[in-house]
């Protein structure tokens, strides 16, 4: 099983829609998570950090389900500018480096 | 504002050439990383460094080496470039949380390397 698994998508949604995607992780010891956003041909940038059961930042909500070992990202009222690839990253406290998921591509259409 | 810069945005090299990719960060971060990113494979860690002159192999170190002589600079070296090393190379840095734990990573703009 891969350490981090994400549906590659693409998720095609109209502007204003609510969209959610999941990320499953294999290391049950992971305590914290990051969601990164990567625009086409650009570098990844931190979107949000999740240190407990979840986090909310404006239109973005991340929720952690430890029992089932997945973390979700919910985007409400999608904007065209939300079109990007979203990378899930669990923080493994036993390792110095991060393991990035391969990402879920979101395309918001007018 | 954290800034991570990479020496080139685009690079074209020939098979067998020695290639140097340079990365500089200006936030006094302890940790620095080199990744390659390929379609469908995501970001894969090549090497990382948690201190000057310290380095650790990532998941795919074969064919690569690194150098960290100064805290702000982390170099990736392809000793003899091959066509399967054509990829996007991304450098990142992060502060340390102590106990060697890494935290939020800040990425450079990437170098798209083509090996002919």
PDB file of C-alpha atoms in Angstrom:
ATOM      1  CA  UNK A   1       0.000   0.000   0.000  1.00  0.00           C
ATOM      2  CA  UNK A   2       1.278   3.468  -0.847  1.00  0.00           C
ATOM      3  CA  UNK A   3       2.011   5.777   2.079  1.00  0.00           C
ATOM      4  CA  UNK A   4      -0.346   8.393   0.722  1.00  0.00           C
ATOM      5  CA  UNK A   5      -3.085   7.811  -1.833  1.00  0.00           C
ATOM      6  CA  UNK A   6      -5.140  10.392  -3.635  1.00  0.00           C
ATOM      7  CA  UNK A   7      -7.634  10.180  -6.475  1.00  0.00           C
ATOM      8  CA  UNK A   8      -5.797  11.931  -9.334  1.00  0.00           C
ATOM      9  CA  UNK A   9      -9.049  13.330 -10.774  1.00  0.00           C
ATOM     10  CA  UNK A  10      -9.623  15.587 -12.532  1.00  0.00           C
ATOM     11  CA  UNK A  11     -12.614  16.807 -10.610  1.00  0.00           C
ATOM     12  CA  UNK A  12     -14.502  19.085 -12.974  1.00  0.00           C
ATOM     13  CA  UNK A  13     -16.965  21.310 -11.134  1.00  0.00           C
ATOM     14  CA  UNK A  14     -18.892  24.483 -11.997  1.00  0.00           C
ATOM     15  CA  UNK A  15     -18.185  27.762 -10.261  1.00  0.00           C
ATOM     16  CA  UNK A  16     -19.988  27.996  -6.940  1.00  0.00           C
ATOM     17  CA  UNK A  17     -20.069  24.251  -6.371  1.00  0.00           C
ATOM     18  CA  UNK A  18     -18.875  22.464  -3.270  1.00  0.00           C
ATOM     19  CA  UNK A  19     -16.270  19.801  -3.879  1.00  0.00           C
ATOM     20  CA  UNK A  20     -14.482  17.401  -1.570  1.00  0.00           C
ATOM     21  CA  UNK A  21     -11.629  15.006  -2.039  1.00  0.00           C
ATOM     22  CA  UNK A  22     -10.046  12.479   0.233  1.00  0.00           C
ATOM     23  CA  UNK A  23      -6.548  11.366   0.971  1.00  0.00           C
ATOM     24  CA  UNK A  24      -5.785   8.050   2.663  1.00  0.00           C
ATOM     25  CA  UNK A  25      -2.569   7.431   4.543  1.00  0.00           C
ATOM     26  CA  UNK A  26      -0.985   4.223   5.749  1.00  0.00           C
ATOM     27  CA  UNK A  27       1.029   5.381   8.763  1.00  0.00           C
ATOM     28  CA  UNK A  28      -1.308   5.360  11.747  1.00  0.00           C
ATOM     29  CA  UNK A  29       1.280   7.321  13.735  1.00  0.00           C
ATOM     30  CA  UNK A  30       0.791  10.420  11.582  1.00  0.00           C
ATOM     31  CA  UNK A  31      -0.468  13.162  13.859  1.00  0.00           C
ATOM     32  CA  UNK A  32      -0.527  16.195  11.639  1.00  0.00           C
ATOM     33  CA  UNK A  33      -1.148  16.901   8.007  1.00  0.00           C
ATOM     34  CA  UNK A  34      -0.665  19.544   5.387  1.00  0.00           C
ATOM     35  CA  UNK A  35      -2.590  20.366   2.266  1.00  0.00           C
ATOM     36  CA  UNK A  36      -0.496  21.975  -0.446  1.00  0.00           C
ATOM     37  CA  UNK A  37      -1.788  23.572  -3.588  1.00  0.00           C
ATOM     38  CA  UNK A  38       0.136  23.425  -6.861  1.00  0.00           C
ATOM     39  CA  UNK A  39      -0.853  25.514  -9.848  1.00  0.00           C
ATOM     40  CA  UNK A  40       0.037  24.306 -13.319  1.00  0.00           C
ATOM     41  CA  UNK A  41       3.807  24.644 -13.931  1.00  0.00           C
ATOM     42  CA  UNK A  42       4.330  26.218 -10.521  1.00  0.00           C
ATOM     43  CA  UNK A  43       5.765  25.077  -7.228  1.00  0.00           C
ATOM     44  CA  UNK A  44       3.603  23.671  -4.387  1.00  0.00           C
ATOM     45  CA  UNK A  45       2.512  26.148  -1.752  1.00  0.00           C
ATOM     46  CA  UNK A  46       1.054  25.467   1.665  1.00  0.00           C
ATOM     47  CA  UNK A  47      -2.724  25.771   1.756  1.00  0.00           C
ATOM     48  CA  UNK A  48      -3.432  24.694   5.308  1.00  0.00           C
ATOM     49  CA  UNK A  49      -2.136  22.684   8.235  1.00  0.00           C
ATOM     50  CA  UNK A  50      -4.187  20.207  10.253  1.00  0.00           C
ATOM     51  CA  UNK A  51      -2.999  19.441  13.765  1.00  0.00           C
ATOM     52  CA  UNK A  52      -6.100  17.975  15.412  1.00  0.00           C
ATOM     53  CA  UNK A  53      -9.389  16.727  14.045  1.00  0.00           C
ATOM     54  CA  UNK A  54      -9.671  19.438  11.440  1.00  0.00           C
ATOM     55  CA  UNK A  55      -9.155  23.003  10.372  1.00  0.00           C
ATOM     56  CA  UNK A  56     -11.197  25.636   8.629  1.00  0.00           C
ATOM     57  CA  UNK A  57      -9.912  28.611   6.684  1.00  0.00           C
ATOM     58  CA  UNK A  58     -12.545  30.582   4.832  1.00  0.00           C
ATOM     59  CA  UNK A  59     -14.012  28.398   2.108  1.00  0.00           C
ATOM     60  CA  UNK A  60     -11.621  25.554   2.858  1.00  0.00           C
ATOM     61  CA  UNK A  61     -12.206  22.880   5.490  1.00  0.00           C
ATOM     62  CA  UNK A  62      -9.942  19.965   6.238  1.00  0.00           C
ATOM     63  CA  UNK A  63     -11.213  17.063   8.332  1.00  0.00           C
ATOM     64  CA  UNK A  64      -9.259  14.185   9.744  1.00  0.00           C
ATOM     65  CA  UNK A  65     -10.683  10.728  10.329  1.00  0.00           C
ATOM     66  CA  UNK A  66      -8.042   8.849  12.305  1.00  0.00           C
ATOM     67  CA  UNK A  67     -10.058   5.661  12.639  1.00  0.00           C
ATOM     68  CA  UNK A  68     -10.293   5.261   8.878  1.00  0.00           C
ATOM     69  CA  UNK A  69      -6.964   6.972   8.213  1.00  0.00           C
ATOM     70  CA  UNK A  70      -8.087   9.563   5.768  1.00  0.00           C
ATOM     71  CA  UNK A  71      -8.130  13.301   5.570  1.00  0.00           C
ATOM     72  CA  UNK A  72     -10.529  15.266   3.425  1.00  0.00           C
ATOM     73  CA  UNK A  73     -10.453  18.714   1.898  1.00  0.00           C
ATOM     74  CA  UNK A  74     -13.740  20.497   1.300  1.00  0.00           C
ATOM     75  CA  UNK A  75     -13.935  23.584  -0.867  1.00  0.00           C
ATOM     76  CA  UNK A  76     -17.138  25.601  -0.770  1.00  0.00           C
ATOM     77  CA  UNK A  77     -18.285  28.136  -3.357  1.00  0.00           C
ATOM     78  CA  UNK A  78     -15.572  27.120  -5.824  1.00  0.00           C
ATOM     79  CA  UNK A  79     -13.827  29.883  -7.747  1.00  0.00           C
ATOM     80  CA  UNK A  80     -12.080  29.635 -11.090  1.00  0.00           C
ATOM     81  CA  UNK A  81      -8.875  30.478  -9.229  1.00  0.00           C
ATOM     82  CA  UNK A  82      -9.227  27.294  -7.157  1.00  0.00           C
ATOM     83  CA  UNK A  83      -8.262  25.267 -10.233  1.00  0.00           C
ATOM     84  CA  UNK A  84      -5.064  23.524  -9.206  1.00  0.00           C
ATOM     85  CA  UNK A  85      -3.675  20.233  -7.955  1.00  0.00           C
ATOM     86  CA  UNK A  86      -4.084  19.607  -4.240  1.00  0.00           C
ATOM     87  CA  UNK A  87      -1.388  17.585  -2.508  1.00  0.00           C
ATOM     88  CA  UNK A  88      -1.946  15.765   0.757  1.00  0.00           C
ATOM     89  CA  UNK A  89       1.030  15.468   3.106  1.00  0.00           C
ATOM     90  CA  UNK A  90       0.994  13.543   6.387  1.00  0.00           C
ATOM     91  CA  UNK A  91       3.627  14.497   8.926  1.00  0.00           C
ATOM     92  CA  UNK A  92       5.516  11.450  10.100  1.00  0.00           C
ATOM     93  CA  UNK A  93       7.152  12.382  13.391  1.00  0.00           C
ATOM     94  CA  UNK A  94       9.554   9.483  13.035  1.00  0.00           C
ATOM     95  CA  UNK A  95      10.967  10.818   9.801  1.00  0.00           C
ATOM     96  CA  UNK A  96      12.729  14.033   8.965  1.00  0.00           C
ATOM     97  CA  UNK A  97      11.154  14.385   5.544  1.00  0.00           C
ATOM     98  CA  UNK A  98       7.589  14.679   4.271  1.00  0.00           C
ATOM     99  CA  UNK A  99       5.884  12.227   1.933  1.00  0.00           C
ATOM    100  CA  UNK A 100       3.716  13.965  -0.625  1.00  0.00           C
ATOM    101  CA  UNK A 101       0.672  12.441  -2.220  1.00  0.00           C
ATOM    102  CA  UNK A 102       0.619  12.637  -6.008  1.00  0.00           C
ATOM    103  CA  UNK A 103      -2.283  15.056  -5.848  1.00  0.00           C
ATOM    104  CA  UNK A 104      -5.863  15.547  -6.943  1.00  0.00           C
ATOM    105  CA  UNK A 105      -6.496  17.880  -9.843  1.00  0.00           C
ATOM    106  CA  UNK A 106      -9.418  20.267  -9.590  1.00  0.00           C
ATOM    107  CA  UNK A 107     -10.786  22.151 -12.578  1.00  0.00           C
ATOM    108  CA  UNK A 108     -13.431  24.774 -11.832  1.00  0.00           C
ATOM    109  CA  UNK A 109     -15.396  25.732 -14.915  1.00  0.00           C
ATOM    110  CA  UNK A 110     -17.336  28.920 -15.632  1.00  0.00           C
TER     111      UNK A 110
ATOM    112  CA  UNK B   1       8.723  36.336   3.206  1.00  0.00           C
ATOM    113  CA  UNK B   2      10.576  33.089   2.580  1.00  0.00           C
ATOM    114  CA  UNK B   3      12.418  32.961  -0.652  1.00  0.00           C
ATOM    115  CA  UNK B   4      13.855  29.849  -2.249  1.00  0.00           C
ATOM    116  CA  UNK B   5      15.616  30.347  -5.542  1.00  0.00           C
ATOM    117  CA  UNK B   6      16.921  27.859  -8.055  1.00  0.00           C
ATOM    118  CA  UNK B   7      19.705  28.608 -10.485  1.00  0.00           C
ATOM    119  CA  UNK B   8      17.813  27.837 -13.693  1.00  0.00           C
ATOM    120  CA  UNK B   9      14.175  27.508 -14.761  1.00  0.00           C
ATOM    121  CA  UNK B  10      15.022  25.463 -17.850  1.00  0.00           C
ATOM    122  CA  UNK B  11      18.091  23.391 -18.618  1.00  0.00           C
ATOM    123  CA  UNK B  12      18.987  21.166 -21.545  1.00  0.00           C
ATOM    124  CA  UNK B  13      21.917  18.781 -21.210  1.00  0.00           C
ATOM    125  CA  UNK B  14      23.342  15.842 -23.106  1.00  0.00           C
ATOM    126  CA  UNK B  15      23.608  12.264 -21.901  1.00  0.00           C
ATOM    127  CA  UNK B  16      26.748  11.751 -19.861  1.00  0.00           C
ATOM    128  CA  UNK B  17      27.196  15.387 -18.888  1.00  0.00           C
ATOM    129  CA  UNK B  18      27.689  16.381 -15.271  1.00  0.00           C
ATOM    130  CA  UNK B  19      24.845  18.626 -14.155  1.00  0.00           C
ATOM    131  CA  UNK B  20      24.691  20.975 -11.174  1.00  0.00           C
ATOM    132  CA  UNK B  21      21.405  22.310  -9.859  1.00  0.00           C
ATOM    133  CA  UNK B  22      21.739  25.019  -7.251  1.00  0.00           C
ATOM    134  CA  UNK B  23      19.244  26.055  -4.593  1.00  0.00           C
ATOM    135  CA  UNK B  24      19.488  28.983  -2.190  1.00  0.00           C
ATOM    136  CA  UNK B  25      17.165  29.936   0.660  1.00  0.00           C
ATOM    137  CA  UNK B  26      17.237  33.159   2.626  1.00  0.00           C
ATOM    138  CA  UNK B  27      15.393  32.188   5.817  1.00  0.00           C
ATOM    139  CA  UNK B  28      18.154  30.454   7.741  1.00  0.00           C
ATOM    140  CA  UNK B  29      16.285  27.139   7.540  1.00  0.00           C
ATOM    141  CA  UNK B  30      18.026  24.053   8.840  1.00  0.00           C
ATOM    142  CA  UNK B  31      16.400  21.612   6.446  1.00  0.00           C
ATOM    143  CA  UNK B  32      16.686  21.533   2.687  1.00  0.00           C
ATOM    144  CA  UNK B  33      15.305  19.035   0.190  1.00  0.00           C
ATOM    145  CA  UNK B  34      15.540  18.009  -3.435  1.00  0.00           C
ATOM    146  CA  UNK B  35      12.580  16.414  -5.195  1.00  0.00           C
ATOM    147  CA  UNK B  36      11.776  15.428  -8.705  1.00  0.00           C
ATOM    148  CA  UNK B  37       8.248  15.579 -10.019  1.00  0.00           C
ATOM    149  CA  UNK B  38       6.967  13.477 -12.889  1.00  0.00           C
ATOM    150  CA  UNK B  39       3.428  13.104 -14.247  1.00  0.00           C
ATOM    151  CA  UNK B  40       1.479  10.475 -12.357  1.00  0.00           C
ATOM    152  CA  UNK B  41       4.284   9.916  -9.847  1.00  0.00           C
ATOM    153  CA  UNK B  42       4.021  13.062  -7.803  1.00  0.00           C
ATOM    154  CA  UNK B  43       6.878  14.501  -5.793  1.00  0.00           C
ATOM    155  CA  UNK B  44       9.624  12.027  -4.999  1.00  0.00           C
ATOM    156  CA  UNK B  45      12.350  12.829  -2.515  1.00  0.00           C
ATOM    157  CA  UNK B  46      15.889  12.462  -3.825  1.00  0.00           C
ATOM    158  CA  UNK B  47      18.042  13.740  -0.959  1.00  0.00           C
ATOM    159  CA  UNK B  48      17.695  16.033   1.998  1.00  0.00           C
ATOM    160  CA  UNK B  49      19.919  17.775   4.461  1.00  0.00           C
ATOM    161  CA  UNK B  50      19.191  18.805   8.037  1.00  0.00           C
ATOM    162  CA  UNK B  51      22.419  20.634   8.680  1.00  0.00           C
ATOM    163  CA  UNK B  52      25.516  21.904   6.951  1.00  0.00           C
ATOM    164  CA  UNK B  53      27.574  19.028   5.550  1.00  0.00           C
ATOM    165  CA  UNK B  54      24.857  16.566   6.581  1.00  0.00           C
ATOM    166  CA  UNK B  55      22.820  14.658   4.044  1.00  0.00           C
ATOM    167  CA  UNK B  56      20.406  11.773   3.946  1.00  0.00           C
ATOM    168  CA  UNK B  57      19.147   9.691   1.079  1.00  0.00           C
ATOM    169  CA  UNK B  58      15.553  10.051   0.149  1.00  0.00           C
ATOM    170  CA  UNK B  59      13.465   7.567  -1.759  1.00  0.00           C
ATOM    171  CA  UNK B  60      15.253   7.738  -5.117  1.00  0.00           C
ATOM    172  CA  UNK B  61      18.916   8.768  -4.600  1.00  0.00           C
ATOM    173  CA  UNK B  62      20.422   6.601  -7.336  1.00  0.00           C
ATOM    174  CA  UNK B  63      22.251   8.615  -9.947  1.00  0.00           C
ATOM    175  CA  UNK B  64      22.351  11.745  -7.771  1.00  0.00           C
ATOM    176  CA  UNK B  65      24.561  13.294  -5.145  1.00  0.00           C
ATOM    177  CA  UNK B  66      24.279  16.472  -3.091  1.00  0.00           C
ATOM    178  CA  UNK B  67      26.430  19.053  -1.414  1.00  0.00           C
ATOM    179  CA  UNK B  68      25.689  21.400   1.441  1.00  0.00           C
ATOM    180  CA  UNK B  69      28.750  23.470   2.301  1.00  0.00           C
ATOM    181  CA  UNK B  70      26.786  26.465   3.549  1.00  0.00           C
ATOM    182  CA  UNK B  71      23.494  26.595   5.387  1.00  0.00           C
ATOM    183  CA  UNK B  72      21.705  28.587   2.714  1.00  0.00           C
ATOM    184  CA  UNK B  73      22.820  26.543  -0.279  1.00  0.00           C
ATOM    185  CA  UNK B  74      21.998  22.980  -1.299  1.00  0.00           C
ATOM    186  CA  UNK B  75      23.261  21.591  -4.584  1.00  0.00           C
ATOM    187  CA  UNK B  76      22.031  18.574  -6.512  1.00  0.00           C
ATOM    188  CA  UNK B  77      24.544  16.870  -8.777  1.00  0.00           C
ATOM    189  CA  UNK B  78      23.872  14.466 -11.597  1.00  0.00           C
ATOM    190  CA  UNK B  79      27.264  12.831 -12.099  1.00  0.00           C
ATOM    191  CA  UNK B  80      26.431  11.477 -15.550  1.00  0.00           C
ATOM    192  CA  UNK B  81      23.070  12.625 -16.812  1.00  0.00           C
ATOM    193  CA  UNK B  82      20.781  10.087 -18.419  1.00  0.00           C
ATOM    194  CA  UNK B  83      17.556  10.502 -20.359  1.00  0.00           C
ATOM    195  CA  UNK B  84      15.503   9.025 -17.511  1.00  0.00           C
ATOM    196  CA  UNK B  85      16.574  11.971 -15.382  1.00  0.00           C
ATOM    197  CA  UNK B  86      14.562  14.327 -17.554  1.00  0.00           C
ATOM    198  CA  UNK B  87      12.160  15.819 -15.055  1.00  0.00           C
ATOM    199  CA  UNK B  88      11.079  18.834 -13.033  1.00  0.00           C
ATOM    200  CA  UNK B  89      13.403  19.308 -10.065  1.00  0.00           C
ATOM    201  CA  UNK B  90      12.109  21.141  -7.032  1.00  0.00           C
ATOM    202  CA  UNK B  91      14.107  22.380  -4.090  1.00  0.00           C
ATOM    203  CA  UNK B  92      12.498  23.119  -0.722  1.00  0.00           C
ATOM    204  CA  UNK B  93      13.530  24.336   2.684  1.00  0.00           C
ATOM    205  CA  UNK B  94      11.910  24.201   6.093  1.00  0.00           C
ATOM    206  CA  UNK B  95      12.643  25.189   9.651  1.00  0.00           C
ATOM    207  CA  UNK B  96      13.293  22.492  12.180  1.00  0.00           C
ATOM    208  CA  UNK B  97      10.938  21.799  15.053  1.00  0.00           C
ATOM    209  CA  UNK B  98      13.716  20.273  17.039  1.00  0.00           C
ATOM    210  CA  UNK B  99      14.402  16.565  17.356  1.00  0.00           C
ATOM    211  CA  UNK B 100      15.011  16.745  13.639  1.00  0.00           C
ATOM    212  CA  UNK B 101      11.366  17.135  12.811  1.00  0.00           C
ATOM    213  CA  UNK B 102      10.581  19.022   9.693  1.00  0.00           C
ATOM    214  CA  UNK B 103       7.660  21.328   9.244  1.00  0.00           C
ATOM    215  CA  UNK B 104       6.134  23.442   6.517  1.00  0.00           C
ATOM    216  CA  UNK B 105       8.223  23.318   3.375  1.00  0.00           C
ATOM    217  CA  UNK B 106       8.795  26.274   1.071  1.00  0.00           C
ATOM    218  CA  UNK B 107       9.553  25.457  -2.517  1.00  0.00           C
ATOM    219  CA  UNK B 108      11.629  27.070  -5.192  1.00  0.00           C
ATOM    220  CA  UNK B 109      10.152  27.640  -8.672  1.00  0.00           C
ATOM    221  CA  UNK B 110      11.659  24.438 -10.058  1.00  0.00           C
ATOM    222  CA  UNK B 111      14.117  23.572 -12.793  1.00  0.00           C
ATOM    223  CA  UNK B 112      12.833  21.713 -15.813  1.00  0.00           C
ATOM    224  CA  UNK B 113      15.741  19.558 -16.928  1.00  0.00           C
ATOM    225  CA  UNK B 114      15.789  17.853 -20.293  1.00  0.00           C
ATOM    226  CA  UNK B 115      18.508  15.302 -20.998  1.00  0.00           C
ATOM    227  CA  UNK B 116      18.971  14.514 -24.687  1.00  0.00           C
TER     228      UNK B 116
END
